[in-house]
Structures are given as structure tokens and as C-alpha cells.
Short mmCIF file of C-alpha atoms in Angstrom, two decimals:
data_model
loop_
_atom_site.label_atom_id
_atom_site.label_comp_id
_atom_site.label_asym_id
_atom_site.label_seq_id
_atom_site.Cartn_x
_atom_site.Cartn_y
_atom_site.Cartn_z
CA MET A 1281 -0.15 0.20 -0.20
CA ARG A 1282 1.54 3.12 -0.95
CA PHE A 1283 0.13 6.78 -0.56
CA PHE A 1284 1.10 10.19 -0.77
CA HIS A 1285 0.91 12.13 2.90
CA LEU A 1286 0.18 15.91 2.11
CA SER A 1287 -1.05 18.81 4.53
CA ASP A 1288 -1.32 22.63 4.99
CA LEU A 1289 -2.10 23.59 2.00
CA HIS A 1290 -3.32 26.86 2.88
CA ILE A 1291 -4.96 27.85 -0.35
CA GLY A 1292 -5.45 31.65 -0.42
CA LYS A 1293 -2.51 32.31 1.96
CA GLN A 1294 -0.68 35.63 0.99
CA LEU A 1295 2.92 36.35 1.57
CA HIS A 1296 3.38 39.46 2.84
CA TYR A 1297 0.33 40.65 0.67
CA TYR A 1298 1.70 39.17 -2.17
CA ASN A 1299 -0.97 36.54 -3.90
CA LEU A 1300 0.31 33.16 -4.36
CA LYS A 1301 -2.52 31.74 -6.55
CA GLU A 1302 -0.28 31.08 -9.25
CA ASN A 1303 2.15 29.51 -7.17
CA GLN A 1304 -0.17 27.48 -5.29
CA ARG A 1305 -1.91 26.29 -8.84
CA ALA A 1306 1.63 25.44 -9.97
CA VAL A 1307 2.72 23.22 -7.23
CA LEU A 1308 -0.54 21.54 -6.92
CA ARG A 1309 -0.43 20.57 -10.62
CA GLN A 1310 2.96 19.06 -9.70
CA ILE A 1311 0.95 17.20 -6.84
CA VAL A 1312 -1.23 15.66 -9.73
CA ALA A 1313 1.78 14.84 -12.12
CA ARG A 1314 3.46 12.80 -9.09
CA ALA A 1315 0.45 11.05 -8.67
CA GLU A 1316 -0.16 10.19 -12.15
CA GLU A 1317 3.70 9.16 -12.43
CA TYR A 1318 3.80 7.30 -9.07
CA ARG A 1319 0.58 5.79 -9.26
CA PRO A 1320 -0.23 6.12 -5.03
CA ASP A 1321 -3.09 3.72 -3.69
CA ALA A 1322 -4.44 7.13 -2.09
CA VAL A 1323 -3.80 10.73 -1.23
CA LEU A 1324 -4.04 11.83 2.18
CA ILE A 1325 -4.33 15.71 3.22
CA SER A 1326 -4.27 15.98 6.69
CA GLY A 1327 -5.97 19.65 7.68
CA ASP A 1328 -5.68 23.22 6.57
CA ILE A 1329 -6.63 23.02 2.97
CA PHE A 1330 -7.48 26.58 3.01
CA ASP A 1331 -5.70 29.39 4.83
CA LYS A 1332 -8.87 30.92 6.17
CA SER A 1333 -12.34 29.86 7.64
CA VAL A 1334 -14.22 31.86 5.03
CA PRO A 1335 -12.09 31.21 1.58
CA SER A 1336 -11.95 33.48 -1.26
CA GLY A 1337 -14.17 32.49 -4.33
CA GLU A 1338 -10.61 32.17 -5.81
CA ALA A 1339 -9.42 29.76 -3.64
CA TYR A 1340 -12.19 27.42 -3.88
CA LEU A 1341 -11.66 27.40 -7.71
CA ILE A 1342 -8.07 26.58 -6.75
CA PHE A 1343 -9.11 23.65 -4.74
CA ASP A 1344 -11.92 22.56 -7.33
CA GLU A 1345 -8.96 22.52 -10.17
CA PHE A 1346 -7.05 20.56 -8.01
CA LEU A 1347 -9.47 17.84 -6.98
CA ASN A 1348 -11.19 17.58 -10.35
CA GLN A 1349 -7.59 16.82 -12.18
CA LEU A 1350 -6.86 14.36 -9.14
CA ALA A 1351 -10.21 13.07 -9.94
CA ALA A 1352 -9.48 12.35 -13.77
CA LEU A 1353 -6.68 10.11 -13.15
CA GLU A 1354 -7.39 6.73 -14.29
CA PRO A 1355 -7.62 4.12 -12.31
CA ARG A 1356 -8.99 6.45 -10.15
CA ILE A 1357 -7.30 7.67 -6.73
CA PRO A 1358 -8.93 7.78 -3.50
CA VAL A 1359 -8.39 10.92 -1.72
CA LEU A 1360 -8.98 11.13 2.08
CA MET A 1361 -9.03 14.36 3.97
CA ILE A 1362 -9.79 16.21 6.97
CA ALA A 1363 -10.37 19.52 8.50
CA GLY A 1364 -7.63 21.90 10.14
CA ASN A 1365 -7.51 24.42 12.75
CA HIS A 1366 -7.72 27.09 9.64
CA ASP A 1367 -10.63 25.35 7.91
CA SER A 1368 -14.61 25.90 8.62
CA PRO A 1369 -16.19 22.34 9.05
CA GLN A 1370 -19.37 23.57 7.50
CA ARG A 1371 -17.74 25.12 4.12
CA LEU A 1372 -15.32 22.46 3.54
CA SER A 1373 -18.13 19.94 3.66
CA TYR A 1374 -20.05 21.19 1.14
CA ALA A 1375 -20.92 18.26 -1.48
CA LYS A 1376 -19.59 16.41 0.95
CA GLU A 1377 -21.63 13.40 -0.30
CA PHE A 1378 -21.20 14.27 -4.04
CA LEU A 1379 -17.60 14.23 -3.72
CA GLU A 1380 -17.63 10.67 -1.67
CA ARG A 1381 -19.43 8.92 -5.22
CA ASN A 1382 -16.04 9.82 -6.73
CA GLU A 1383 -13.90 8.43 -4.23
CA ILE A 1384 -13.16 11.61 -2.51
CA TYR A 1385 -13.86 11.11 1.52
CA LEU A 1386 -13.93 14.06 3.98
CA SER A 1387 -14.02 14.52 7.52
CA ALA A 1388 -14.68 18.02 8.91
CA LEU A 1389 -15.60 17.45 12.55
CA PRO A 1390 -15.35 14.82 15.25
CA PRO A 1391 -17.86 13.04 16.34
CA PHE A 1392 -20.92 15.29 17.99
CA ASP A 1393 -23.93 12.66 18.98
CA GLU A 1394 -23.77 9.52 20.92
CA GLY A 1395 -24.24 7.30 17.49
CA GLU A 1396 -21.30 9.42 15.46
CA HIS A 1397 -18.30 7.81 15.08
CA LEU A 1398 -14.76 8.70 13.24
CA LYS A 1399 -14.77 8.22 9.37
CA CYS A 1400 -13.00 5.06 8.70
CA VAL A 1401 -11.86 4.31 4.78
CA THR A 1402 -10.85 1.14 4.26
CA LEU A 1403 -8.38 0.02 1.60
CA ALA A 1404 -7.20 -3.48 0.24
CA ASP A 1405 -3.63 -4.57 -1.12
CA GLU A 1406 -1.85 -7.85 -1.27
CA TRP A 1407 -1.06 -7.90 2.19
CA GLY A 1408 -4.83 -7.24 3.63
CA THR A 1409 -6.70 -4.45 4.69
CA VAL A 1410 -5.61 -0.98 5.57
CA ARG A 1411 -8.14 1.14 7.71
CA PHE A 1412 -7.69 4.80 7.39
CA PHE A 1413 -9.14 6.63 10.26
CA LEU A 1414 -10.31 10.27 9.85
CA MET A 1415 -9.64 12.76 12.93
CA PRO A 1416 -10.21 16.12 12.04
CA PHE A 1417 -8.74 19.34 14.12
CA LEU A 1418 -10.58 19.17 17.36
CA LYS A 1419 -10.88 21.51 20.74
CA PRO A 1420 -11.75 19.72 24.24
CA GLY A 1421 -15.55 21.73 23.63
CA TYR A 1422 -16.02 20.01 20.59
CA ILE A 1423 -16.47 16.48 22.02
CA ARG A 1424 -16.40 17.32 26.06
CA HIS A 1425 -20.67 16.52 26.07
CA LEU A 1426 -19.81 13.24 24.83
CA PHE A 1427 -18.01 11.91 28.38
CA GLU A 1428 -18.33 12.58 32.04
CA GLU A 1429 -17.89 15.69 33.70
CA GLY A 1430 -14.26 16.42 34.21
CA THR A 1431 -12.68 13.71 31.94
CA VAL A 1432 -11.99 16.07 29.12
CA THR A 1433 -10.12 18.98 30.35
CA ASP A 1434 -7.55 19.52 27.75
CA TYR A 1435 -6.45 18.83 24.05
CA HIS A 1436 -4.60 15.75 25.25
CA SER A 1437 -7.20 14.24 27.09
CA ALA A 1438 -9.90 15.00 23.99
CA VAL A 1439 -7.65 13.12 21.88
CA GLU A 1440 -7.07 10.36 24.37
CA GLN A 1441 -11.11 9.80 25.46
CA LEU A 1442 -11.98 10.07 21.74
CA LEU A 1443 -9.39 7.33 20.72
CA LEU A 1444 -10.97 5.22 23.66
CA ARG A 1445 -14.17 6.07 22.78
CA GLU A 1446 -13.52 4.71 19.06
CA GLY A 1447 -12.09 1.69 20.46
CA LEU A 1448 -8.39 3.19 18.82
CA GLN A 1449 -6.13 2.96 21.81
CA LYS A 1450 -3.18 0.43 22.33
CA GLY A 1451 -4.64 -2.71 22.76
CA GLN A 1452 -7.99 -2.02 21.33
CA LEU A 1453 -6.79 -2.25 17.70
CA GLU A 1454 -7.26 -5.61 15.79
CA SER A 1455 -4.05 -7.13 15.71
CA GLY A 1456 -3.59 -8.49 12.02
CA THR A 1457 -5.02 -5.09 10.11
CA ARG A 1458 -2.52 -2.16 9.36
CA ASN A 1459 -4.24 1.31 10.84
CA VAL A 1460 -3.21 4.58 9.32
CA LEU A 1461 -4.45 7.97 11.37
CA LEU A 1462 -4.76 11.37 10.13
CA SER A 1463 -4.54 14.19 12.70
CA HIS A 1464 -4.16 17.82 12.78
CA GLN A 1465 -3.16 18.75 16.14
CA PHE A 1466 0.27 19.88 17.75
CA TYR A 1467 1.81 16.61 18.93
CA VAL A 1468 4.84 16.56 21.25
CA ASN A 1469 7.62 14.22 22.30
CA GLY A 1470 7.06 14.89 26.14
CA THR A 1471 8.63 18.04 26.84
CA LYS A 1472 10.08 17.95 23.07
CA ARG A 1473 8.02 20.44 20.89
CA PRO A 1474 8.38 20.09 16.73
CA GLU A 1475 10.09 22.56 15.30
CA GLN A 1476 8.00 25.52 14.30
CA CYS A 1477 8.03 28.54 11.88
CA ASP A 1478 6.72 32.12 11.87
CA SER A 1479 4.08 31.16 9.41
CA GLU A 1480 2.26 28.62 11.98
CA GLN A 1481 3.43 30.32 15.37
CA GLN A 1482 0.02 32.56 15.79
CA SER A 1483 -1.87 28.93 15.73
CA PHE A 1484 -0.54 27.77 18.71
CA GLN A 1485 -2.03 28.36 22.44
CA ILE A 1486 -0.11 30.44 24.69
CA GLY A 1487 1.77 27.69 27.20
CA GLY A 1488 1.31 24.69 24.80
CA ILE A 1489 -2.37 23.96 26.35
CA ASP A 1490 -3.07 22.71 22.71
CA SER A 1491 -0.27 20.14 23.27
CA VAL A 1492 -1.03 16.44 22.74
CA ASP A 1493 1.55 13.72 23.65
CA ALA A 1494 2.43 11.63 20.59
CA SER A 1495 2.66 8.36 23.05
CA LEU A 1496 -1.29 8.44 22.18
CA VAL A 1497 -0.71 7.25 18.15
CA GLU A 1498 2.28 5.70 18.24
CA HIS A 1499 0.25 2.22 18.27
CA PHE A 1500 -0.87 3.13 14.56
CA ASP A 1501 1.19 1.80 11.78
CA TYR A 1502 1.27 5.09 10.30
CA VAL A 1503 0.01 8.65 11.81
CA ALA A 1504 -0.22 11.11 8.94
CA LEU A 1505 0.02 14.44 10.76
CA GLY A 1506 -0.87 18.38 9.78
CA HIS A 1507 -0.34 21.53 11.44
CA ILE A 1508 3.52 22.08 11.39
CA HIS A 1509 4.99 23.45 8.57
CA GLY A 1510 8.43 21.95 8.47
CA PRO A 1511 8.43 18.35 7.71
CA GLN A 1512 9.66 16.18 10.39
CA GLN A 1513 9.01 12.96 12.83
CA VAL A 1514 7.60 13.03 16.20
CA LYS A 1515 8.86 10.61 18.91
CA ALA A 1516 9.00 8.05 15.94
CA PRO A 1517 9.72 7.80 12.33
CA HIS A 1518 6.04 6.61 11.50
CA ILE A 1519 4.72 9.95 13.32
CA ARG A 1520 4.93 12.51 10.73
CA TYR A 1521 4.31 15.95 9.70
CA CYS A 1522 4.75 15.87 6.30
CA GLY A 1523 4.94 19.87 5.98
CA THR A 1524 3.42 22.55 3.77
CA PRO A 1525 3.90 22.11 0.01
CA LEU A 1526 5.26 25.72 -0.17
CA LYS A 1527 7.46 28.16 1.94
CA TYR A 1528 4.82 30.64 3.60
CA SER A 1529 7.39 32.44 5.60
CA VAL A 1530 11.04 33.53 5.21
CA SER A 1531 11.73 31.71 8.39
CA GLU A 1532 11.28 28.46 5.84
CA GLU A 1533 14.09 29.60 3.85
CA ASN A 1534 15.90 26.40 4.18
CA HIS A 1535 13.01 23.95 4.02
CA GLU A 1536 13.14 21.42 1.17
CA LYS A 1537 9.23 21.14 0.54
CA SER A 1538 8.21 17.99 -0.89
CA ILE A 1539 5.06 15.30 -1.10
CA THR A 1540 6.03 12.38 1.87
CA LEU A 1541 5.25 8.93 0.18
CA VAL A 1542 4.36 6.04 2.96
CA THR A 1543 4.43 2.34 1.50
CA LEU A 1544 3.24 -0.03 4.06
CA ALA A 1545 4.15 -3.74 3.77
CA GLU A 1546 2.84 -6.62 5.80
CA LYS A 1547 1.89 -5.85 9.31
CA GLY A 1548 4.32 -5.49 11.99
CA THR A 1549 6.94 -4.31 9.12
CA PRO A 1550 8.18 -0.42 9.76
CA PRO A 1551 6.86 1.56 6.92
CA ARG A 1552 8.87 2.73 4.11
CA ILE A 1553 9.09 6.93 3.88
CA GLU A 1554 10.29 8.73 0.98
CA THR A 1555 9.95 12.15 -0.32
CA ILE A 1556 9.31 13.71 -3.61
CA PRO A 1557 10.56 17.29 -4.02
CA LEU A 1558 8.21 20.02 -5.26
CA GLN A 1559 9.72 23.29 -7.13
CA PRO A 1560 8.23 26.46 -6.90
CA LEU A 1561 7.71 29.05 -8.92
CA GLN A 1562 9.90 31.55 -6.59
CA GLU A 1563 11.77 30.91 -3.85
CA VAL A 1564 11.65 32.55 -0.80
CA ARG A 1565 15.04 33.60 0.81
CA ARG A 1566 17.21 36.32 2.62
CA GLU A 1567 19.73 38.92 1.48
CA ARG A 1568 21.96 40.67 4.07
CA GLY A 1569 24.82 42.94 3.31
CA LEU A 1570 25.49 46.30 2.17
CA LEU A 1571 23.05 47.98 0.12
CA ALA A 1572 25.60 48.06 -3.13
CA GLU A 1573 26.38 44.45 -2.55
CA VAL A 1574 22.65 43.39 -1.99
CA LEU A 1575 21.99 44.96 -5.43
CA SER A 1576 25.08 43.19 -7.24
CA ARG A 1577 23.97 39.97 -6.30
CA ALA A 1578 20.47 40.31 -8.76
CA THR A 1579 20.40 38.13 -11.46
CA GLU A 1580 17.88 37.02 -14.07
CA GLU A 1581 17.50 33.58 -12.44
CA ASN A 1582 17.05 35.26 -8.81
CA CYS A 1583 15.12 38.55 -9.25
CA HIS A 1584 12.23 36.95 -9.41
CA ASP A 1585 12.24 35.42 -5.67
CA PHE A 1586 10.59 36.52 -2.70
CA LEU A 1587 12.98 38.27 -0.49
CA SER A 1588 13.81 39.55 2.86
CA VAL A 1589 16.64 42.25 2.82
CA THR A 1590 18.75 43.41 5.57
CA ILE A 1591 21.21 45.99 4.71
CA THR A 1592 23.82 46.85 7.03
CA ASP A 1593 25.00 50.26 5.60
CA GLU A 1594 26.30 52.48 8.64
CA LYS A 1595 24.81 55.57 6.49
CA GLU A 1596 21.64 54.98 5.65
CA PRO A 1597 21.54 54.81 1.67
CA TYR A 1598 19.07 57.31 -0.03
CA HIS A 1599 15.98 55.57 -0.63
CA PRO A 1600 17.03 51.85 -0.13
CA LYS A 1601 13.28 50.13 -0.65
CA GLU A 1602 13.01 52.17 -4.16
CA GLN A 1603 16.42 50.91 -5.34
CA LEU A 1604 15.82 47.29 -4.03
CA GLU A 1605 12.73 47.16 -6.09
CA GLU A 1606 14.45 48.67 -9.37
CA ARG A 1607 16.36 45.23 -9.51
CA TYR A 1608 14.05 42.81 -7.42
CA ASP A 1609 10.29 41.90 -7.97
CA PHE A 1610 8.94 41.25 -4.75
CA VAL A 1611 10.73 42.94 -1.60
CA LEU A 1612 8.91 41.56 1.39
CA GLU A 1613 10.67 43.31 4.14
CA LEU A 1614 13.23 45.76 4.58
CA ARG A 1615 15.59 45.67 7.75
CA VAL A 1616 18.58 47.77 8.96
CA ASP A 1617 21.24 46.10 11.13
CA ASN A 1618 23.77 48.92 12.24
CA ARG A 1619 25.40 50.46 15.38
CA ARG A 1620 22.67 52.70 15.15
CA THR A 1621 19.69 50.15 15.45
CA ARG A 1622 21.41 47.87 17.97
CA SER A 1623 21.90 51.03 20.33
CA LEU A 1624 18.19 51.62 20.01
CA LEU A 1625 17.37 48.04 20.61
CA GLU A 1626 19.40 47.80 23.63
CA GLN A 1627 17.97 51.23 25.17
CA GLU A 1628 14.30 49.72 24.47
CA GLU A 1629 15.61 46.60 26.65
CA GLU A 1630 17.10 48.51 29.38
CA THR A 1631 13.83 50.72 29.88
CA GLU A 1632 11.71 47.67 29.83
CA VAL A 1633 9.73 47.62 33.16
CA TYR A 1634 9.53 44.23 35.27
CA GLN A 1635 5.86 42.98 36.25
CA ASP A 1636 4.82 40.12 38.67
CA PRO A 1637 3.20 37.43 37.36
CA LEU A 1638 0.31 38.52 39.53
CA THR A 1639 0.12 41.70 37.67
CA VAL A 1640 0.39 40.42 34.47
CA PHE A 1641 -2.11 37.78 35.03
CA ALA A 1642 -4.46 40.32 35.92
CA SER A 1643 -3.96 42.65 32.93
CA PHE A 1644 -4.50 39.21 30.64
CA TYR A 1645 -7.52 38.25 32.66
CA GLN A 1646 -9.22 41.70 32.47
CA GLU A 1647 -8.40 41.56 28.42
CA MET A 1648 -10.00 38.34 28.12
CA ARG A 1649 -12.87 38.58 30.38
CA GLY A 1650 -13.86 42.66 29.91
CA GLN A 1651 -13.72 42.38 34.01
CA THR A 1652 -10.95 42.40 36.78
CA MET A 1653 -10.59 39.63 38.90
CA SER A 1654 -12.81 39.27 42.18
CA GLU A 1655 -11.00 39.35 45.46
CA GLU A 1656 -11.99 35.40 46.18
CA GLU A 1657 -10.29 34.86 42.50
CA GLU A 1658 -7.12 36.92 42.92
CA ALA A 1659 -6.54 35.32 46.85
CA TRP A 1660 -6.38 31.96 44.98
CA LEU A 1661 -4.06 33.00 42.48
CA GLN A 1662 -1.71 34.33 44.78
CA LYS A 1663 -1.83 31.03 46.70
CA LEU A 1664 -1.22 28.98 43.24
CA LEU A 1665 1.59 31.58 42.40
CA GLY A 1666 3.48 31.00 46.25
CA GLN A 1667 3.07 27.48 45.49
CA GLU A 1668 4.84 27.78 42.58
CA LEU A 1669 7.61 30.10 43.74
CA GLY A 1670 7.96 27.64 46.65
CA ALA A 1671 8.82 25.03 44.68
CA CYS A 1672 11.33 27.10 42.48
CA GLU A 1673 13.28 27.79 45.63
#
């Protein structure tokens, strides 16, 4: 059984206000071309299909074009998709039944009623059956009502209890069947967090409260993760973030974007994981140096790249942005790094005012709730902070 693992297409995303529609169309066409070449048994898309919960008409057309191109391949390749945190489950579910008649399977929401369960798609090969379980992005509040009060308290317990309810925890799965999970959550390996990029930082909760320990899913034969933009494993090679097909921030400059190709043989053998490179229409990269040096490095091949520029001139040049835009088509940002700017940063750091934890939390509480803490809440917080400080001494 061979399948493509994709995620985080983020169709409709912009890069510093530049429209990426042609870049996204081009990379999706590459994926279709590779599907025609490699003939996988399925294509998995692990969430964040769109960049916004209310996608533009243009974004819908790009995705529609992609699905139609995949569906036109013969023999037909099943497509399995889940919703991510950027997706609107209701909008993504449009024409769901029609899509299934064309072997495009979608799960946009976790079970809501007692009689509902995670969607499972079963495929077969010479080694038997492979069950694909589709678990879309979930918050504790989505499923809390299905369990006893106090059972689901955070993201980890939400995933844990849902897997238990579905009979998918360790020791519950059929011993001879291969099982694959599609999931869009922030998985960690104990205290070790996956590497993150600027383009995804806003997706994560303060303090890591949205984290799920990967030990919950390590008994699956493969776990196709979405949510993180850099390709990487979590805890074990078969628990994998495939990353985005395009670079969506300057921090992804050194990423090698690709399709993850997974091959499952007989039960009990580790999956073979390969990557198929994807080539962007335009690169995203940094340039640093004196303005004259940066300008001199412009060539016909690189002048169309998305560029983040840091100039190091001690004397500020005349209209540096305009000069750069004469040589480079897409200047994302311009920074200045010299003695003057470093001195200003140092002064800002020196004047930074320290605030005790109680004051910081009280300010945060008021901003979130629109009211100040009660005396009882403040006393409870002081007691809690006292215990924490005492434990650190």
C-alpha cells in the first residue's frame, strides 16, 4: 500500500500581501503529475486545506481544479481529507456526499452525537486491509459533552478519550490489520516540541495548552499529521508531519518542500518513508549586506524571488527600498542592522519594566474577560503563585 501524505495547503494564503494563487496552482499541478507518475493507492491531506475559515471564491476554484485533476486520473485514486484549525468544517463539508461518490472522502468534524463515530475508509492490497481513520482538528469543547464531567479537560485528554471511545487506543486495535490515522493537532514528544516556523506561530496556544503527547498514537502503523509547516517526525519515524508544499514565511527559507510517499508492507514491518521534491515558481530567501552588495547579487534567475533584505550600511542609503525594487520584483521586507539600530534596541531593553506574575495575569484576565478578577480569584491566584515560587526555591 503506497500513499501520498500532504497537509497544510493553505489555499488562499498571501505572503506579505503578495497573492500566491499562481504559485499554489503550480505546486498542486506538480502533485497531480507526481500522482500520475507514481500511482499511489491513496492521497491523504491532513488539514488546513484553506488558509481562512471563509475562503475566497478564487481559493475555492483552485481547490476545485486540484480535485478535478486528481479525479480525472485512471484508475481513480481515492483522496482522504480532514479539516484543520484554519478550515471551516461547515464550508468544507459542502457537496460531501457527491465527493464520496467520486472516492473523495472528507471528515470535517469529530463525532458530535452518541451514535456518530470517526470516519474510517478501508482499502486493500496483497497484504490485506488498511484502515484509514480520519480525525479532524478538535478542541476539548467539541466533544466534552460525550463524556462524564471532568473527563475531557484539555487537548491531550480530548484526543485520548476520543480514541478510547472509538476503540483505537493501544491494545484495542485488531492485531492483524494495518491502521493509519490522519490527525491535525500539535503533537509533542514529552517535553520536546516540534520545530516551528513564523508562519504557524499564531496557530498555537499560549503555554502549549493545545499540545498532545505522541504516545497516544504511536501504536498506529502510520500517523499522517498536519499543523506544522516543516517536515519532521515526532517521537518515531512513523509519526510524521509532512510540512507545507510551499514556503509560507521567510523562516522556511531552508525547508526542502516535498510530497511524503509512504509504503506499508505486511503488518509489523516499519513503513518506508520517501520524499518527492516539489519545485516552487519562486523561492523565498534572505539577502544581507551593504545595499550595493545586495543590488550587485541580482540576476535574471533570482530577481523574481520573494526577498527579505537586511542592509548593514552605517550611513542610511538614499531610498533603499526603491533601489531594491528596481532590481528585485518582490521585496517582502527591508531591515537595517547597524550600530545605530542595535543601540536603539539596547535602549529599549534597558527601559523594559518588570511586572510580577500576578500583575501580568490580572491584565491578561481583564483583556480576555472584560472585567477585573474578584477578591476570591485574586487570593486563589496568589496562593497558587506562592506554591509555584516555593517549589522553585
